Short mmCIF file of C-alpha atoms and ligand atoms in Angstrom, two decimals:
data_model
loop_
_atom_site.label_atom_id
_atom_site.label_comp_id
_atom_site.label_asym_id
_atom_site.label_seq_id
_atom_site.Cartn_x
_atom_site.Cartn_y
_atom_site.Cartn_z
CA MET A 1 0.00 0.00 0.00
CA LYS A 2 1.32 3.41 -1.00
CA ALA A 3 0.34 6.88 0.25
CA TYR A 4 -1.39 7.60 -3.06
CA ASP A 5 -3.56 4.45 -2.77
CA LEU A 6 -4.54 5.07 0.84
CA ARG A 7 -5.62 8.67 0.13
CA LYS A 8 -7.65 7.51 -2.85
CA LYS A 9 -9.29 4.56 -1.10
CA TYR A 10 -10.17 6.63 1.95
CA LEU A 11 -11.77 9.50 0.08
CA SER A 12 -13.66 7.24 -2.33
CA PHE A 13 -14.99 5.08 0.52
CA PHE A 14 -16.42 8.09 2.31
CA GLN A 15 -17.73 9.56 -0.94
CA SER A 16 -19.65 6.31 -1.40
CA LYS A 17 -21.19 7.00 2.03
CA GLY A 18 -22.46 10.44 0.99
CA HIS A 19 -19.48 12.58 2.09
CA SER A 20 -18.22 15.56 0.07
CA VAL A 21 -14.46 15.80 -0.41
CA ILE A 22 -13.19 19.14 0.90
CA LYS A 23 -9.79 20.68 0.12
CA SER A 24 -7.09 20.72 2.78
CA ALA A 25 -7.25 24.05 4.60
CA SER A 26 -4.16 26.23 4.90
CA LEU A 27 -1.41 25.22 7.33
CA ILE A 28 -1.80 28.69 8.85
CA PRO A 29 -5.10 28.73 10.80
CA ASP A 30 -7.60 31.34 9.63
CA ASN A 31 -9.68 31.47 12.76
CA ASP A 32 -7.39 30.68 15.69
CA PRO A 33 -4.72 33.19 16.72
CA THR A 34 -3.70 30.96 19.68
CA VAL A 35 -1.75 28.51 17.51
CA LEU A 36 0.82 28.98 14.73
CA PHE A 37 -0.11 26.00 12.59
CA THR A 38 -3.01 23.71 11.79
CA THR A 39 -2.22 20.76 14.04
CA ALA A 40 -5.22 18.51 13.35
CA GLY A 41 -8.00 17.98 10.86
CA MET A 42 -10.54 19.50 13.25
CA HIS A 43 -8.80 22.85 13.41
CA PRO A 44 -10.23 24.46 10.28
CA LEU A 45 -13.66 22.95 10.95
CA VAL A 46 -14.21 24.38 14.44
CA PRO A 47 -16.80 26.99 13.29
CA TYR A 48 -18.87 24.17 11.74
CA LEU A 49 -18.49 21.87 14.74
CA LEU A 50 -20.02 24.75 16.72
CA GLY A 51 -23.07 24.81 14.46
CA GLY A 52 -22.08 26.98 11.46
CA LYS A 53 -23.43 25.76 8.09
CA HIS A 54 -20.68 24.24 5.91
CA PRO A 55 -21.20 25.03 2.19
CA GLN A 56 -20.45 21.39 1.25
CA GLY A 57 -22.95 19.81 3.63
CA THR A 58 -23.00 17.81 6.84
CA ARG A 59 -20.86 14.83 5.71
CA LEU A 60 -17.32 15.76 4.74
CA THR A 61 -14.06 13.93 4.10
CA ASP A 62 -10.56 15.30 3.57
CA VAL A 63 -6.79 14.97 3.68
CA GLN A 64 -5.58 17.80 5.89
CA LYS A 65 -1.98 19.09 5.94
CA CYS A 66 -0.85 19.28 9.59
CA ILE A 67 2.24 20.53 11.41
CA ARG A 68 3.27 19.67 14.97
CA THR A 69 6.67 20.92 16.08
CA GLY A 70 6.37 20.23 19.82
CA ASP A 71 8.61 17.17 19.45
CA ILE A 72 11.08 18.64 16.94
CA ASP A 73 14.06 17.34 18.94
CA GLU A 74 12.71 13.79 18.66
CA VAL A 75 12.79 13.90 14.86
CA GLY A 76 15.42 11.45 13.70
CA ASP A 77 13.90 8.47 15.52
CA PRO A 78 11.73 6.05 13.50
CA VAL A 79 8.36 7.71 14.15
CA HIS A 80 8.47 11.47 14.70
CA LEU A 81 7.52 13.86 11.91
CA THR A 82 6.87 17.60 11.99
CA PHE A 83 4.59 17.51 8.93
CA PHE A 84 2.00 14.82 8.31
CA GLU A 85 -1.20 14.28 6.40
CA MET A 86 -4.38 13.50 8.34
CA LEU A 87 -7.21 11.61 6.67
CA GLY A 88 -10.60 12.41 8.19
CA ASN A 89 -14.34 12.01 7.85
CA TRP A 90 -16.74 14.42 9.48
CA SER A 91 -20.32 14.44 10.56
CA LEU A 92 -21.58 17.92 11.36
CA GLY A 93 -24.69 17.09 13.36
CA ASP A 94 -25.44 14.23 10.93
CA TYR A 95 -24.56 10.61 11.90
CA PHE A 96 -23.09 9.80 15.30
CA LYS A 97 -21.47 6.87 17.13
CA LYS A 98 -23.25 3.91 15.53
CA GLU A 99 -22.65 4.89 11.91
CA ALA A 100 -19.17 6.31 12.56
CA ILE A 101 -18.02 3.00 14.04
CA GLU A 102 -19.77 1.01 11.30
CA PHE A 103 -17.99 3.08 8.63
CA SER A 104 -14.63 2.62 10.35
CA PHE A 105 -15.14 -1.12 10.69
CA GLU A 106 -16.16 -1.52 7.06
CA PHE A 107 -13.23 0.54 5.73
CA LEU A 108 -10.74 -1.38 7.88
CA THR A 109 -12.04 -4.89 7.17
CA SER A 110 -13.68 -4.84 3.72
CA LYS A 111 -11.54 -6.55 1.06
CA GLU A 112 -12.33 -3.69 -1.29
CA TYR A 113 -10.61 -1.26 1.09
CA LEU A 114 -7.99 -2.21 3.72
CA GLY A 115 -8.99 -5.86 4.15
CA ILE A 116 -7.61 -6.19 7.70
CA PRO A 117 -8.77 -9.47 9.34
CA VAL A 118 -11.10 -8.78 12.31
CA GLU A 119 -8.81 -10.92 14.54
CA MET A 120 -6.06 -8.32 14.00
CA LEU A 121 -8.16 -5.41 15.31
CA ALA A 122 -8.41 -4.10 18.86
CA VAL A 123 -9.98 -0.88 20.12
CA THR A 124 -10.21 1.43 23.10
CA VAL A 125 -13.19 3.43 24.37
CA PHE A 126 -13.58 6.17 26.97
CA ALA A 127 -13.84 4.75 30.50
CA GLY A 128 -15.76 7.70 31.97
CA ASP A 129 -14.92 10.27 34.67
CA GLU A 130 -16.44 13.23 36.51
CA ASN A 131 -17.02 15.12 33.22
CA ALA A 132 -18.57 12.44 31.03
CA PRO A 133 -19.83 8.86 31.48
CA PHE A 134 -18.32 5.57 30.24
CA ASP A 135 -18.92 5.36 26.48
CA GLU A 136 -21.21 2.35 26.60
CA GLU A 137 -22.67 3.04 23.18
CA ALA A 138 -19.25 2.84 21.48
CA PHE A 139 -18.38 -0.26 23.53
CA ASN A 140 -21.61 -2.05 22.53
CA GLN A 141 -21.24 -1.04 18.90
CA TRP A 142 -17.79 -2.67 18.65
CA ARG A 143 -19.13 -5.77 20.38
CA SER A 144 -22.00 -6.01 17.90
CA LEU A 145 -19.50 -5.87 15.02
CA GLY A 146 -17.60 -8.86 16.40
CA ILE A 147 -14.78 -7.33 18.46
CA PRO A 148 -14.62 -9.46 21.63
CA GLU A 149 -14.69 -7.76 25.01
CA LYS A 150 -11.08 -8.68 25.78
CA ARG A 151 -9.95 -6.62 22.78
CA ILE A 152 -11.84 -3.49 23.88
CA ALA A 153 -9.89 -1.55 26.50
CA LYS A 154 -11.50 1.20 28.57
CA CYS A 155 -9.21 4.18 28.97
CA ALA A 156 -9.16 7.49 30.80
CA LYS A 157 -9.19 11.01 29.39
CA GLU A 158 -5.40 11.10 28.75
CA ASP A 159 -5.89 8.40 26.10
CA ASN A 160 -9.48 8.57 24.91
CA TRP A 161 -10.49 12.20 24.66
CA TRP A 162 -9.90 14.71 21.88
CA GLY A 163 -9.94 18.46 21.68
CA PRO A 164 -10.45 21.24 22.10
CA ALA A 165 -8.08 22.49 19.37
CA GLY A 166 -7.25 25.56 21.49
CA ILE A 167 -8.09 26.21 25.14
CA THR A 168 -11.88 26.12 24.75
CA GLY A 169 -14.23 24.63 22.17
CA PRO A 170 -15.63 21.37 20.81
CA CYS A 171 -14.28 18.14 22.25
CA GLY A 172 -15.39 14.71 23.37
CA PRO A 173 -14.59 11.06 24.04
CA ASP A 174 -13.05 8.99 21.29
CA THR A 175 -12.62 5.39 20.31
CA GLU A 176 -9.25 4.34 18.90
CA MET A 177 -8.42 1.49 16.54
CA PHE A 178 -5.28 -0.63 16.68
CA ILE A 179 -3.60 -3.31 14.58
CA ILE A 180 -2.36 -6.26 16.62
CA THR A 181 1.21 -7.04 15.58
CA ASP A 182 3.01 -10.37 15.98
CA LYS A 183 4.95 -9.01 18.96
CA GLU A 184 4.28 -11.17 22.05
CA PRO A 185 2.03 -9.66 24.78
CA CYS A 186 4.15 -7.88 27.40
CA GLY A 187 2.26 -9.59 30.25
CA PRO A 188 -1.12 -10.92 31.35
CA ASP A 189 -2.65 -7.42 31.27
CA CYS A 190 -1.28 -6.48 27.84
CA SER A 191 -4.06 -4.62 25.97
CA PRO A 192 -4.50 -1.85 23.42
CA ALA A 193 -4.11 0.56 26.33
CA CYS A 194 -0.49 -0.55 26.63
CA ASP A 195 2.40 1.04 24.71
CA CYS A 196 4.66 -2.04 24.59
CA GLY A 197 4.42 -2.09 20.78
CA ARG A 198 2.10 -5.08 20.36
CA TYR A 199 -0.80 -2.73 19.50
CA LEU A 200 -0.29 0.03 16.93
CA GLU A 201 -2.91 2.77 16.69
CA ILE A 202 -4.05 3.74 13.22
CA TRP A 203 -7.31 5.66 13.59
CA ASN A 204 -9.55 7.49 16.02
CA ASP A 205 -13.23 8.43 15.91
CA VAL A 206 -13.92 11.41 18.12
CA PHE A 207 -17.45 12.06 19.27
CA MET A 208 -17.55 15.83 19.62
CA GLN A 209 -20.45 16.30 21.96
CA TYR A 210 -19.11 18.82 24.49
CA ASN A 211 -17.95 22.42 24.43
CA LYS A 212 -15.14 23.07 26.92
CA GLN A 213 -15.55 26.40 28.71
CA ALA A 214 -12.85 28.80 29.91
CA ASP A 215 -13.59 27.73 33.53
CA GLY A 216 -12.75 24.10 32.61
CA SER A 217 -16.33 22.84 32.60
CA PHE A 218 -17.88 20.85 29.74
CA ILE A 219 -21.33 21.70 28.43
CA PRO A 220 -23.15 19.52 25.86
CA LEU A 221 -22.95 20.85 22.29
CA LYS A 222 -26.28 21.53 20.60
CA GLN A 223 -25.02 19.64 17.60
CA LYS A 224 -23.31 16.24 18.00
CA ASN A 225 -20.41 15.75 15.59
CA VAL A 226 -17.94 13.09 14.51
CA ASP A 227 -14.28 13.93 13.80
CA THR A 228 -12.01 11.07 12.79
CA GLY A 229 -8.25 11.09 12.27
CA MET A 230 -6.03 8.60 10.44
CA GLY A 231 -2.40 9.73 10.11
CA LEU A 232 -1.42 8.82 6.56
CA GLU A 233 2.31 8.15 6.99
CA ARG A 234 1.84 6.22 10.21
CA THR A 235 -0.95 4.07 8.81
CA ILE A 236 1.05 3.20 5.67
CA CYS A 237 3.94 2.27 7.95
CA VAL A 238 1.78 -0.06 10.07
CA LEU A 239 -0.04 -1.61 7.11
CA THR A 240 3.18 -2.36 5.25
CA GLY A 241 4.89 -3.72 8.36
CA LYS A 242 7.76 -1.19 8.14
CA LYS A 243 9.70 -0.26 11.24
CA SER A 244 9.75 3.45 10.44
CA VAL A 245 7.67 6.06 8.64
CA TYR A 246 10.87 6.97 6.78
CA GLU A 247 10.87 3.56 5.13
CA THR A 248 7.44 4.16 3.52
CA ASP A 249 7.01 5.47 -0.02
CA ALA A 250 6.24 8.93 1.43
CA PHE A 251 9.99 9.38 1.93
CA ALA A 252 11.52 7.19 -0.78
CA ASP A 253 12.23 9.93 -3.36
CA ILE A 254 13.28 12.50 -0.76
CA LEU A 255 15.79 10.16 0.90
CA ALA A 256 17.09 9.05 -2.51
CA LYS A 257 17.73 12.70 -3.43
CA ILE A 258 19.55 13.32 -0.15
CA GLY A 259 21.66 10.24 -0.85
CA GLU A 260 22.49 11.50 -4.33
CA LEU A 261 23.47 14.93 -2.96
CA CYS A 262 25.75 13.58 -0.23
CA GLY A 263 27.08 10.47 -1.94
CA LYS A 264 25.74 8.09 0.72
CA THR A 265 22.79 5.72 0.86
CA TYR A 266 19.98 5.91 3.41
CA ASP A 267 20.24 2.83 5.58
CA PRO A 268 18.12 2.47 8.76
CA ASN A 269 20.93 0.40 10.31
CA ASP A 270 23.64 2.98 9.62
CA THR A 271 23.75 4.45 13.12
CA GLU A 272 26.21 7.15 12.09
CA ASN A 273 24.00 8.79 9.45
CA VAL A 274 20.42 7.64 9.84
CA ARG A 275 19.38 10.46 12.17
CA ALA A 276 20.82 13.17 9.92
CA PHE A 277 19.12 11.67 6.84
CA ARG A 278 15.75 11.67 8.61
CA ILE A 279 16.11 15.20 10.00
CA VAL A 280 17.04 16.63 6.61
CA ALA A 281 14.15 14.74 4.97
CA ASP A 282 11.57 15.74 7.57
CA HIS A 283 12.61 19.37 7.94
CA THR A 284 12.95 20.15 4.22
CA ARG A 285 9.57 18.49 3.58
CA THR A 286 7.91 20.57 6.32
CA ALA A 287 9.64 23.80 5.24
CA THR A 288 8.51 23.22 1.65
CA MET A 289 4.94 22.69 2.83
CA ILE A 290 4.98 25.90 4.92
CA MET A 291 6.45 28.09 2.17
CA GLY A 292 4.34 26.41 -0.50
CA ASP A 293 1.14 27.09 1.42
CA ARG A 294 -1.01 29.84 -0.01
CA LYS A 295 0.01 32.33 2.69
CA GLY A 296 3.67 32.61 1.62
CA VAL A 297 5.41 32.57 5.03
CA THR A 298 9.14 33.48 4.91
CA PRO A 299 11.94 32.62 7.39
CA SER A 300 12.12 35.26 10.14
CA ASN A 301 12.52 35.69 13.88
CA VAL A 302 8.82 35.62 14.78
CA ASP A 303 5.79 33.34 14.67
CA GLN A 304 5.57 30.86 11.79
CA GLY A 305 8.68 32.41 10.23
CA TYR A 306 10.68 31.53 13.33
CA VAL A 307 9.65 27.88 13.16
CA LEU A 308 10.42 27.85 9.45
CA ARG A 309 13.88 29.35 10.03
CA ARG A 310 14.59 26.76 12.70
CA LEU A 311 13.56 23.91 10.39
CA ILE A 312 15.70 25.11 7.49
CA ARG A 313 18.74 25.83 9.65
CA ARG A 314 18.52 22.46 11.39
CA ALA A 315 18.24 20.79 7.99
CA VAL A 316 21.34 22.68 6.83
CA ARG A 317 23.33 21.71 9.92
CA PHE A 318 22.50 18.02 9.57
CA GLY A 319 23.00 18.21 5.81
CA MET A 320 26.50 19.56 6.47
CA GLU A 321 27.10 16.57 8.75
CA LEU A 322 26.25 14.34 5.81
CA GLY A 323 28.73 16.30 3.67
CA MET A 324 26.25 18.20 1.52
CA GLN A 325 27.16 21.42 -0.29
CA GLU A 326 25.37 24.78 0.07
CA GLY A 327 22.19 24.98 -2.00
CA PHE A 328 20.94 21.48 -1.25
CA THR A 329 17.70 22.41 0.52
CA ALA A 330 16.23 23.83 -2.70
CA GLU A 331 17.19 20.63 -4.54
CA ILE A 332 15.28 18.55 -2.00
CA GLY A 333 12.42 21.07 -2.03
CA LYS A 334 12.00 20.41 -5.77
CA VAL A 335 11.53 16.69 -5.09
CA VAL A 336 8.95 17.41 -2.36
CA ILE A 337 7.01 19.70 -4.70
CA GLU A 338 6.96 17.10 -7.51
CA GLN A 339 5.81 14.39 -5.10
CA TYR A 340 2.88 16.39 -3.70
CA ALA A 341 1.97 18.61 -6.68
CA GLU A 342 -1.15 16.65 -7.53
CA VAL A 343 -2.52 16.55 -3.97
CA TYR A 344 -1.61 20.14 -3.05
CA PRO A 345 -1.56 22.20 -6.30
CA GLU A 346 -0.52 25.36 -4.42
CA LEU A 347 2.99 23.89 -4.10
CA LYS A 348 3.57 24.09 -7.84
CA GLN A 349 2.06 27.58 -8.00
CA ASN A 350 4.49 28.74 -5.29
CA GLU A 351 7.52 26.73 -6.49
CA ALA A 352 9.70 29.68 -7.57
CA PHE A 353 9.04 31.42 -4.23
CA VAL A 354 9.85 28.27 -2.21
CA LEU A 355 13.14 27.59 -3.99
CA GLU A 356 14.21 31.24 -3.75
CA GLN A 357 13.50 31.31 0.01
CA PHE A 358 15.50 28.12 0.58
CA LYS A 359 18.48 29.67 -1.23
CA LEU A 360 18.25 33.00 0.60
CA GLU A 361 18.00 31.35 4.01
CA GLU A 362 20.95 29.03 3.32
CA THR A 363 23.05 32.05 2.32
CA ARG A 364 22.05 33.98 5.45
CA PHE A 365 22.80 30.97 7.63
CA ALA A 366 26.21 30.43 5.99
CA ARG A 367 27.06 34.05 6.86
CA THR A 368 25.90 33.50 10.46
CA LEU A 369 28.06 30.40 10.74
CA ARG A 370 31.17 32.11 9.37
CA GLN A 371 30.76 35.06 11.73
CA GLY A 372 30.00 32.77 14.67
CA GLU A 373 33.12 30.69 13.99
CA ARG A 374 35.27 33.83 13.97
CA GLU A 375 33.78 34.94 17.29
CA PHE A 376 34.25 31.44 18.71
CA GLU A 377 37.96 31.49 17.81
CA LYS A 378 38.37 34.92 19.44
CA ALA A 379 36.66 33.67 22.61
CA VAL A 380 38.91 30.57 22.72
CA SER A 381 42.05 32.70 22.33
CA ARG A 382 41.00 34.62 25.45
CA MET A 383 40.44 31.48 27.55
CA GLY A 384 44.06 30.79 28.58
CA GLU A 385 44.45 27.36 30.23
CA SER A 386 40.72 26.77 30.80
CA LYS A 387 39.17 23.77 29.06
CA VAL A 388 35.57 24.90 29.56
CA ILE A 389 33.77 27.47 27.44
CA ASP A 390 31.92 29.83 29.71
CA GLY A 391 28.11 29.72 29.55
CA MET A 392 28.02 33.45 28.84
CA VAL A 393 30.24 33.01 25.78
CA ALA A 394 27.95 30.30 24.38
CA PHE A 395 24.93 32.45 25.15
CA ASN A 396 26.37 35.51 23.39
CA LEU A 397 27.33 33.47 20.35
CA TYR A 398 23.68 32.50 20.06
CA ALA A 399 21.97 35.70 21.18
CA THR A 400 24.20 38.15 19.30
CA TYR A 401 25.32 36.17 16.26
CA GLY A 402 22.57 33.53 15.97
CA PHE A 403 25.24 30.83 16.25
CA PRO A 404 23.45 27.60 17.31
CA ILE A 405 24.50 26.00 20.60
CA GLU A 406 24.99 22.70 18.75
CA MET A 407 27.67 24.37 16.60
CA THR A 408 29.37 25.78 19.71
CA ARG A 409 29.37 22.27 21.19
CA GLU A 410 30.78 20.80 18.02
CA LEU A 411 33.58 23.37 17.67
CA ALA A 412 34.36 22.95 21.37
CA ARG A 413 34.72 19.19 20.86
CA GLU A 414 37.07 19.77 17.91
CA HIS A 415 39.23 21.97 20.18
CA GLY A 416 39.20 19.41 23.03
CA LEU A 417 36.96 21.68 25.11
CA THR A 418 33.54 21.40 26.76
CA VAL A 419 30.76 23.98 27.15
CA ASP A 420 29.33 25.02 30.51
CA GLU A 421 25.71 24.94 29.36
N1 LIG B 1 -9.50 13.10 15.12
C1 LIG B 1 -8.58 13.86 15.85
C2 LIG B 1 -7.18 13.75 15.34
O1 LIG B 1 -6.69 12.67 15.22
O2 LIG B 1 -6.56 14.74 14.99
#
C-alpha cells in the first residue's frame, strides 16, 4: 500500500457513504490566533463543529496538511515527523457513534478497502470520569460488530479524549483502533491501552459532543459531531509492516535525493548517518509545505517564520554533517514539490518562491556560521588554560550572532573543550 492508494481509497470510501471531499485548509489557521499552525484535521472545521453551516454539507471527508513541532528534537527516531497528512471524515450534526463505528469497521475490514482481518483489530473506548460517562454506546457497537470484550480496552481522558483544538471549544470522548502485531504480549494485562508495541494505533473516531468552557467545565454541544483522524504516513507504515515512517514510499524519493546529494545511501541500520538523513528529509519536507502554502510565510525571527527558520537551519546543519554542499535544501524542495503537486496544487504555483526562500536562508545561515566561527575562535584565544567554554560566551554566540548552541558544542569538541551549558 502506498500513500497515493490510501488517500484515494479513503476519500472514495467516504464519498460512497455520501461525504463531500473538501480541500485541505491552509497550514496557517484562519480562525485561531492561539496557535501557529493547523495541528489537526478539526482545526479548520471548528466553526462548523459549533453549528455553522458548511457550504459542502453535513458529511465531509478530507486529507488535511498538519504541522506539529512540539517534538522537533525527537525527529530522527523512527516515528516522529513535523509535517503529516491527516485523513478524516466528518459528521456535522449528521450521523453519530453507531454509523461512525460502522464506517470505520467496514473501511478497515472490507476486502475492497484495507482488508484487515477482524482478529487483528483491537480498540479502546472512553472509561468515563467526573465530566462524562463511560462510552457504553461505542463499547456495545464494537461488540455487535464482532470485536470481543477482551480486545476493547477502557481508557481514561489522557488516552481517549480529543480536543479542544485551542483552550476552549468542541471536544469529546473517542474510540481508537489498533492493529495487533506479531509481537508477544508484554504480560497478562497487555491490551490496546499498553504502549509495549504489540498494538499500533491507526485511527480514532472522536465524538464531539461537548464544548469546553474557559472555567474548565464541559457543556453539551447543541449539535453532536464526529471527527475522525487517520495519520497517513503512520498508517502506511503499520499496514506495510515497516519499522519506520521513513521507510514508507512517502519518503523514498526525498531520501534518494539526499543520498544523491551527499554520496551516501539511506540505511536504517547505519547508526552514524540515519538520524541526519531523517532530520534533513523531515525538515525540508515541512519547510517546503509551509512556504508552498497559499500564505507565503518566509523565514524570520517571529511566529511561523521563526519555526520555518529553525527547520531550514537544522536541515542545513545536519546536511552539512552528511557532507552536503550549500544549495541542497532547494534541490530537496523540488523533489517534495513534484511528489505532492497533484494533492496540493498550491505547491507548484508557489515553487519559484519556495526555492528562492531556501536559497536566501541558506546564504544567510552560511554568513551566520562564518561570523559565529570567527567569534568562537576569538573567545577561545581569550580562555588561557581553561578547558571549559563559559556559559556566557555560548549564550552571546547564540543571542548576538545567531550561532546555534549545537555548533558551539561541536567546535568545542574539535578543540578538546567542553561547554558550561
Ligand atoms: N481526530 C482527531 C485527530 O486525530 O486529529
